PDB file of C-alpha atoms in Angstrom:
ATOM      1  CA  MET A   1      57.249 -99.618 -56.402  1.00 84.00           C
ATOM      2  CA  ASN A   2      54.615 -97.772 -53.995  1.00 93.00           C
ATOM      3  CA  LYS A   3      55.239 -96.062 -50.512  1.00 95.00           C
ATOM      4  CA  ILE A   4      52.629 -97.238 -48.371  1.00 96.00           C
ATOM      5  CA  VAL A   5      51.807 -96.266 -44.552  1.00 97.00           C
ATOM      6  CA  ILE A   6      49.617 -98.567 -42.327  1.00 97.00           C
ATOM      7  CA  ILE A   7      47.738 -97.679 -39.218  1.00 96.00           C
ATOM      8  CA  ASP A   8      46.317 -99.974 -37.060  1.00 95.00           C
ATOM      9  CA  ASP A   9      46.448-100.805 -33.583  1.00 93.00           C
ATOM     10  CA  HIS A  10      45.932-104.632 -33.989  1.00 92.00           C
ATOM     11  CA  GLN A  11      49.402-105.984 -34.271  1.00 92.00           C
ATOM     12  CA  LEU A  12      48.526-109.103 -35.769  1.00 92.00           C
ATOM     13  CA  PHE A  13      46.603-107.592 -38.718  1.00 92.00           C
ATOM     14  CA  LEU A  14      49.139-104.709 -39.085  1.00 94.00           C
ATOM     15  CA  HIS A  15      52.189-107.096 -39.521  1.00 94.00           C
ATOM     16  CA  GLY A  16      50.428-109.474 -41.680  1.00 94.00           C
ATOM     17  CA  LEU A  17      49.324-106.783 -43.787  1.00 95.00           C
ATOM     18  CA  LYS A  18      53.016-105.420 -44.071  1.00 95.00           C
ATOM     19  CA  LEU A  19      54.137-108.780 -45.237  1.00 95.00           C
ATOM     20  CA  THR A  20      51.455-109.020 -47.853  1.00 95.00           C
ATOM     21  CA  LEU A  21      52.335-105.349 -49.440  1.00 96.00           C
ATOM     22  CA  GLU A  22      56.183-106.139 -49.005  1.00 95.00           C
ATOM     23  CA  ASN A  23      55.743-109.215 -50.995  1.00 93.00           C
ATOM     24  CA  GLU A  24      54.211-106.989 -54.081  1.00 93.00           C
ATOM     25  CA  GLU A  25      57.618-104.856 -53.658  1.00 92.00           C
ATOM     26  CA  ASN A  26      56.105-102.089 -51.759  1.00 94.00           C
ATOM     27  CA  THR A  27      57.848 -99.957 -49.490  1.00 95.00           C
ATOM     28  CA  VAL A  28      55.907-100.397 -46.131  1.00 96.00           C
ATOM     29  CA  ALA A  29      55.696 -98.045 -42.883  1.00 96.00           C
ATOM     30  CA  ILE A  30      53.398 -99.150 -39.809  1.00 96.00           C
ATOM     31  CA  PHE A  31      52.160 -97.357 -36.924  1.00 96.00           C
ATOM     32  CA  ASN A  32      50.025 -98.900 -34.383  1.00 94.00           C
ATOM     33  CA  SER A  33      49.281 -95.046 -32.976  1.00 94.00           C
ATOM     34  CA  PRO A  34      47.370 -92.869 -35.226  1.00 94.00           C
ATOM     35  CA  ILE A  35      49.075 -89.970 -32.841  1.00 94.00           C
ATOM     36  CA  THR A  36      52.486 -91.431 -33.533  1.00 95.00           C
ATOM     37  CA  ALA A  37      51.575 -91.636 -37.478  1.00 94.00           C
ATOM     38  CA  LEU A  38      50.396 -87.872 -37.754  1.00 93.00           C
ATOM     39  CA  SER A  39      53.858 -86.699 -36.297  1.00 92.00           C
ATOM     40  CA  GLU A  40      55.740 -89.111 -38.657  1.00 94.00           C
ATOM     41  CA  ILE A  41      53.989 -89.710 -41.653  1.00 94.00           C
ATOM     42  CA  ASN A  42      55.360 -86.699 -43.734  1.00 89.00           C
ATOM     43  CA  LYS A  43      59.095 -88.509 -43.251  1.00 91.00           C
ATOM     44  CA  HIS A  44      57.629 -91.225 -45.420  1.00 91.00           C
ATOM     45  CA  GLN A  45      55.675 -89.291 -48.186  1.00 92.00           C
ATOM     46  CA  PRO A  46      53.260 -92.110 -48.743  1.00 95.00           C
ATOM     47  CA  ASP A  47      51.513 -92.613 -52.109  1.00 95.00           C
ATOM     48  CA  LEU A  48      48.687 -94.321 -50.090  1.00 96.00           C
ATOM     49  CA  ILE A  49      47.409 -94.484 -46.553  1.00 97.00           C
ATOM     50  CA  LEU A  50      45.886 -97.543 -45.255  1.00 97.00           C
ATOM     51  CA  MET A  51      44.227 -97.153 -41.802  1.00 96.00           C
ATOM     52  CA  ASP A  52      41.528 -98.797 -39.472  1.00 95.00           C
ATOM     53  CA  LEU A  53      38.322 -97.295 -39.106  1.00 92.00           C
ATOM     54  CA  TYR A  54      38.304 -97.741 -35.279  1.00 91.00           C
ATOM     55  CA  MET A  55      41.267 -97.229 -33.297  1.00 91.00           C
ATOM     56  CA  PRO A  56      41.225 -96.335 -29.502  1.00 88.00           C
ATOM     57  CA  GLU A  57      43.344 -92.926 -29.694  1.00 89.00           C
ATOM     58  CA  MET A  58      41.544 -91.568 -32.554  1.00 91.00           C
ATOM     59  CA  ASN A  59      38.715 -92.974 -35.075  1.00 90.00           C
ATOM     60  CA  GLY A  60      39.392 -93.011 -38.782  1.00 90.00           C
ATOM     61  CA  ILE A  61      36.995 -90.128 -39.264  1.00 91.00           C
ATOM     62  CA  ALA A  62      38.991 -87.730 -37.122  1.00 93.00           C
ATOM     63  CA  MET A  63      42.384 -89.096 -38.150  1.00 94.00           C
ATOM     64  CA  ILE A  64      41.174 -88.199 -42.155  1.00 94.00           C
ATOM     65  CA  ASP A  65      40.450 -84.454 -40.773  1.00 94.00           C
ATOM     66  CA  ALA A  66      43.665 -84.671 -39.008  1.00 94.00           C
ATOM     67  CA  LEU A  67      45.474 -85.315 -41.988  1.00 94.00           C
ATOM     68  CA  ILE A  68      43.693 -82.890 -44.217  1.00 93.00           C
ATOM     69  CA  ALA A  69      44.444 -80.392 -41.572  1.00 93.00           C
ATOM     70  CA  ALA A  70      48.154 -81.223 -41.470  1.00 92.00           C
ATOM     71  CA  GLN A  71      48.188 -80.962 -45.582  1.00 92.00           C
ATOM     72  CA  ILE A  72      49.119 -84.712 -46.209  1.00 92.00           C
ATOM     73  CA  PRO A  73      47.370 -85.220 -49.593  1.00 91.00           C
ATOM     74  CA  SER A  74      48.100 -89.046 -49.607  1.00 94.00           C
ATOM     75  CA  PRO A  75      45.074 -90.878 -50.670  1.00 95.00           C
ATOM     76  CA  VAL A  76      43.483 -92.780 -47.865  1.00 97.00           C
ATOM     77  CA  ILE A  77      41.408 -96.247 -47.527  1.00 96.00           C
ATOM     78  CA  VAL A  78      40.025 -96.990 -44.480  1.00 96.00           C
ATOM     79  CA  LEU A  79      40.013-100.519 -43.206  1.00 94.00           C
ATOM     80  CA  SER A  80      37.363-102.224 -41.204  1.00 91.00           C
ATOM     81  CA  ALA A  81      35.829-105.663 -39.548  1.00 87.00           C
ATOM     82  CA  CYS A  82      32.642-103.909 -38.679  1.00 82.00           C
ATOM     83  CA  GLU A  83      29.660-103.347 -40.392  1.00 74.00           C
ATOM     84  CA  GLU A  84      29.014 -99.866 -39.375  1.00 79.00           C
ATOM     85  CA  TYR A  85      28.448 -98.433 -42.588  1.00 86.00           C
ATOM     86  CA  GLU A  86      27.184 -95.187 -41.550  1.00 86.00           C
ATOM     87  CA  ASP A  87      30.616 -94.583 -40.537  1.00 90.00           C
ATOM     88  CA  VAL A  88      32.093 -95.945 -44.105  1.00 92.00           C
ATOM     89  CA  TYR A  89      29.624 -93.359 -45.671  1.00 92.00           C
ATOM     90  CA  LYS A  90      31.156 -90.777 -43.368  1.00 90.00           C
ATOM     91  CA  ALA A  91      34.778 -91.668 -43.971  1.00 93.00           C
ATOM     92  CA  PHE A  92      33.927 -90.828 -47.958  1.00 94.00           C
ATOM     93  CA  GLN A  93      32.296 -88.059 -47.099  1.00 92.00           C
ATOM     94  CA  LYS A  94      35.656 -86.666 -45.774  1.00 93.00           C
ATOM     95  CA  GLY A  95      37.712 -87.785 -48.715  1.00 93.00           C
ATOM     96  CA  ALA A  96      38.581 -91.426 -48.072  1.00 95.00           C
ATOM     97  CA  MET A  97      39.436 -93.049 -51.513  1.00 96.00           C
ATOM     98  CA  GLY A  98      38.158 -96.506 -50.807  1.00 96.00           C
ATOM     99  CA  PHE A  99      37.008 -98.853 -47.908  1.00 96.00           C
ATOM    100  CA  ILE A 100      38.030-102.552 -47.866  1.00 95.00           C
ATOM    101  CA  PRO A 101      36.695-104.760 -45.309  1.00 94.00           C
ATOM    102  CA  LYS A 102      39.477-107.021 -43.213  1.00 92.00           C
ATOM    103  CA  SER A 103      37.794-110.083 -44.183  1.00 91.00           C
ATOM    104  CA  TYR A 104      39.198-109.299 -47.984  1.00 92.00           C
ATOM    105  CA  ALA A 105      41.457-112.302 -48.983  1.00 93.00           C
ATOM    106  CA  PRO A 106      45.008-110.494 -49.979  1.00 92.00           C
ATOM    107  CA  GLN A 107      44.369-110.615 -53.686  1.00 94.00           C
ATOM    108  CA  ALA A 108      41.111-108.851 -53.786  1.00 94.00           C
ATOM    109  CA  MET A 109      42.776-106.111 -51.266  1.00 94.00           C
ATOM    110  CA  LEU A 110      45.752-105.888 -53.821  1.00 95.00           C
ATOM    111  CA  SER A 111      43.590-105.372 -56.503  1.00 95.00           C
ATOM    112  CA  ALA A 112      41.440-102.941 -54.845  1.00 95.00           C
ATOM    113  CA  LEU A 113      44.740-101.043 -53.662  1.00 95.00           C
ATOM    114  CA  ASP A 114      45.594-100.827 -57.856  1.00 94.00           C
ATOM    115  CA  ILE A 115      42.140 -99.372 -58.377  1.00 95.00           C
ATOM    116  CA  VAL A 116      42.957 -96.144 -55.892  1.00 95.00           C
ATOM    117  CA  PHE A 117      46.451 -96.242 -57.109  1.00 94.00           C
ATOM    118  CA  GLN A 118      44.992 -95.479 -60.689  1.00 93.00           C
ATOM    119  CA  GLY A 119      42.947 -92.386 -59.180  1.00 93.00           C
ATOM    120  CA  ASP A 120      39.376 -94.296 -58.779  1.00 95.00           C
ATOM    121  CA  ILE A 121      37.358 -94.650 -55.649  1.00 95.00           C
ATOM    122  CA  PHE A 122      37.303 -98.241 -54.279  1.00 96.00           C
ATOM    123  CA  VAL A 123      34.315 -99.842 -52.657  1.00 95.00           C
ATOM    124  CA  PRO A 124      32.700-103.168 -52.646  1.00 94.00           C
ATOM    125  CA  GLU A 125      29.297-103.683 -54.613  1.00 93.00           C
ATOM    126  CA  ASP A 126      27.061-104.693 -51.481  1.00 92.00           C
ATOM    127  CA  VAL A 127      28.789-102.193 -49.407  1.00 92.00           C
ATOM    128  CA  ALA A 128      27.881 -99.299 -52.001  1.00 93.00           C
ATOM    129  CA  VAL A 129      24.353-100.233 -51.999  1.00 93.00           C
ATOM    130  CA  LYS A 130      24.321 -99.516 -48.295  1.00 90.00           C
ATOM    131  CA  ILE A 131      25.910 -96.740 -48.457  1.00 91.00           C
ATOM    132  CA  LYS A 132      23.520 -95.411 -51.393  1.00 89.00           C
ATOM    133  CA  LYS A 133      20.537 -95.959 -49.299  1.00 85.00           C
ATOM    134  CA  ILE A 134      22.469 -94.058 -46.150  1.00 85.00           C
ATOM    135  CA  ALA A 135      22.824 -91.109 -48.449  1.00 86.00           C
ATOM    136  CA  GLU A 136      19.393 -90.935 -49.702  1.00 80.00           C
ATOM    137  CA  PHE A 137      18.065 -91.456 -46.273  1.00 75.00           C
ATOM    138  CA  GLU A 138      20.224 -88.382 -45.128  1.00 77.00           C
ATOM    139  CA  GLU A 139      18.950 -86.359 -48.123  1.00 75.00           C
ATOM    140  CA  LYS A 140      15.390 -87.025 -47.478  1.00 71.00           C
ATOM    141  CA  CYS A 141      16.113 -85.979 -43.780  1.00 67.00           C
ATOM    142  CA  LYS A 142      17.704 -82.769 -44.907  1.00 71.00           C
ATOM    143  CA  LYS A 143      14.960 -81.803 -47.163  1.00 68.00           C
ATOM    144  CA  SER A 144      12.295 -83.195 -44.452  1.00 65.00           C
ATOM    145  CA  SER A 145      13.453 -80.199 -42.237  1.00 73.00           C
ATOM    146  CA  LEU A 146      12.142 -77.952 -44.651  1.00 76.00           C
ATOM    147  CA  LEU A 147       8.639 -78.568 -43.059  1.00 82.00           C
ATOM    148  CA  SER A 148       7.455 -78.778 -39.524  1.00 84.00           C
ATOM    149  CA  ASN A 149       5.917 -82.096 -38.460  1.00 83.00           C
ATOM    150  CA  ARG A 150       2.331 -80.237 -38.609  1.00 89.00           C
ATOM    151  CA  GLN A 151       3.031 -79.444 -41.989  1.00 89.00           C
ATOM    152  CA  LEU A 152       4.195 -82.751 -43.191  1.00 87.00           C
ATOM    153  CA  GLN A 153       1.050 -84.080 -41.902  1.00 90.00           C
ATOM    154  CA  ILE A 154      -1.212 -81.423 -43.835  1.00 92.00           C
ATOM    155  CA  LEU A 155       0.927 -81.925 -46.833  1.00 92.00           C
ATOM    156  CA  LYS A 156       0.204 -85.944 -46.882  1.00 91.00           C
ATOM    157  CA  LEU A 157      -3.334 -85.148 -46.374  1.00 93.00           C
ATOM    158  CA  MET A 158      -3.243 -82.894 -49.374  1.00 93.00           C
ATOM    159  CA  ASN A 159      -1.497 -85.592 -51.338  1.00 93.00           C
ATOM    160  CA  ASN A 160      -4.208 -87.966 -50.263  1.00 93.00           C
ATOM    161  CA  GLY A 161      -6.669 -85.565 -51.820  1.00 92.00           C
ATOM    162  CA  GLN A 162      -8.389 -84.058 -48.572  1.00 94.00           C
ATOM    163  CA  VAL A 163      -9.839 -80.358 -48.871  1.00 93.00           C
ATOM    164  CA  ASN A 164      -8.718 -77.956 -46.278  1.00 94.00           C
ATOM    165  CA  ARG A 165     -12.276 -78.786 -44.300  1.00 93.00           C
ATOM    166  CA  GLU A 166     -11.422 -82.632 -43.996  1.00 94.00           C
ATOM    167  CA  ILE A 167      -7.578 -81.742 -43.295  1.00 93.00           C
ATOM    168  CA  ALA A 168      -9.049 -79.736 -40.431  1.00 92.00           C
ATOM    169  CA  GLU A 169     -11.270 -82.374 -38.932  1.00 92.00           C
ATOM    170  CA  THR A 170      -8.628 -85.128 -39.696  1.00 92.00           C
ATOM    171  CA  LEU A 171      -6.310 -83.055 -37.382  1.00 89.00           C
ATOM    172  CA  CYS A 172      -8.803 -81.429 -35.129  1.00 88.00           C
ATOM    173  CA  ILE A 173      -8.006 -77.627 -35.942  1.00 89.00           C
ATOM    174  CA  SER A 174      -9.119 -74.981 -37.482  1.00 89.00           C
ATOM    175  CA  GLN A 175      -9.839 -74.449 -41.526  1.00 89.00           C
ATOM    176  CA  ASP A 176      -7.802 -70.916 -40.757  1.00 89.00           C
ATOM    177  CA  THR A 177      -5.073 -72.967 -39.066  1.00 89.00           C
ATOM    178  CA  VAL A 178      -4.759 -75.106 -42.399  1.00 92.00           C
ATOM    179  CA  LYS A 179      -4.649 -72.258 -44.412  1.00 91.00           C
ATOM    180  CA  PHE A 180      -1.615 -70.676 -41.882  1.00 91.00           C
ATOM    181  CA  HIS A 181       0.405 -73.931 -42.522  1.00 90.00           C
ATOM    182  CA  GLN A 182      -0.376 -74.248 -46.212  1.00 92.00           C
ATOM    183  CA  LYS A 183       1.235 -70.684 -46.876  1.00 91.00           C
ATOM    184  CA  GLY A 184       4.380 -72.108 -44.818  1.00 89.00           C
ATOM    185  CA  ILE A 185       4.376 -75.453 -46.705  1.00 90.00           C
ATOM    186  CA  TYR A 186       4.176 -73.158 -50.054  1.00 91.00           C
ATOM    187  CA  SER A 187       6.986 -70.403 -48.788  1.00 88.00           C
ATOM    188  CA  ALA A 188       9.268 -73.427 -47.848  1.00 85.00           C
ATOM    189  CA  LEU A 189       8.642 -75.209 -51.216  1.00 86.00           C
ATOM    190  CA  GLY A 190       9.170 -72.327 -53.264  1.00 85.00           C
ATOM    191  CA  VAL A 191       6.056 -72.463 -55.028  1.00 88.00           C
ATOM    192  CA  SER A 192       3.074 -69.785 -55.421  1.00 87.00           C
ATOM    193  CA  GLY A 193       0.267 -68.826 -57.734  1.00 85.00           C
ATOM    194  CA  PHE A 194      -3.240 -70.103 -58.495  1.00 84.00           C
ATOM    195  CA  SER A 195      -2.334 -73.927 -58.661  1.00 89.00           C
ATOM    196  CA  SER A 196       0.237 -73.795 -55.467  1.00 90.00           C
ATOM    197  CA  ARG A 197      -1.265 -76.702 -54.060  1.00 92.00           C
ATOM    198  CA  LEU A 198      -1.004 -78.938 -57.041  1.00 92.00           C
ATOM    199  CA  LYS A 199       2.762 -77.479 -57.353  1.00 90.00           C
ATOM    200  CA  ALA A 200       3.549 -78.327 -53.622  1.00 91.00           C
ATOM    201  CA  ILE A 201       2.396 -81.780 -53.915  1.00 91.00           C
ATOM    202  CA  GLU A 202       4.386 -82.440 -57.071  1.00 90.00           C
ATOM    203  CA  LYS A 203       7.429 -80.469 -55.675  1.00 86.00           C
ATOM    204  CA  ALA A 204       7.303 -82.760 -52.313  1.00 86.00           C
ATOM    205  CA  ASN A 205       6.872 -86.083 -54.284  1.00 85.00           C
ATOM    206  CA  SER A 206       9.950 -84.756 -56.291  1.00 81.00           C
ATOM    207  CA  LEU A 207      11.877 -84.365 -52.961  1.00 80.00           C
ATOM    208  CA  GLY A 208      10.758 -87.681 -51.883  1.00 80.00           C
ATOM    209  CA  LEU A 209       8.942 -86.088 -48.770  1.00 82.00           C
ATOM    210  CA  LEU A 210       5.715 -88.013 -49.163  1.00 81.00           C
ATOM    211  CA  THR A 211       7.010 -91.636 -49.150  1.00 74.00           C
ATOM    212  CA  PRO A 212       7.038 -93.709 -46.547  1.00 64.00           C
TER     213      PRO A 212
END
């Protein structure tokens, strides 16, 4: 028997899920307000918290932060009827142990809970693919911030095989300006020496900076 807390502002879903879990011999406490839940959740010492990702008083991301601040160690699974996978990704970054779409059939949901009870993370395969793409894009953006837009332009032209004179002509700048930006590129990418140009291109490609 597991102790489960559900936090959701949709009454019909809240009580339907409660009944489903109680039929599996779980002890279930429900809250339609995340604020109320925060003040009372310690009384229940839940083995698992299920909560809606989007609630009027406090969204699921902020709620996870609040649970951590309150030192409530229970694993969290977020629920949602929406397909805002950026928010699902953020929830996992904050420490959520699972994501279950509200469209899931009861038995599929129960199987997902079992996975989390065993200490593993649950995310549907199709959602995992989307989250991975979001994570890759975010990482690429972070790496891209190493360089200015002008430096990225020059780096891409270098990758295309243009020499400094051609780069200067393409961008309507002087060759001295090209060399100035190249020094910044080499410094940002941590390359030096005689083959700095080649090293910079190789490093940029490995970081995904030159992909469309």
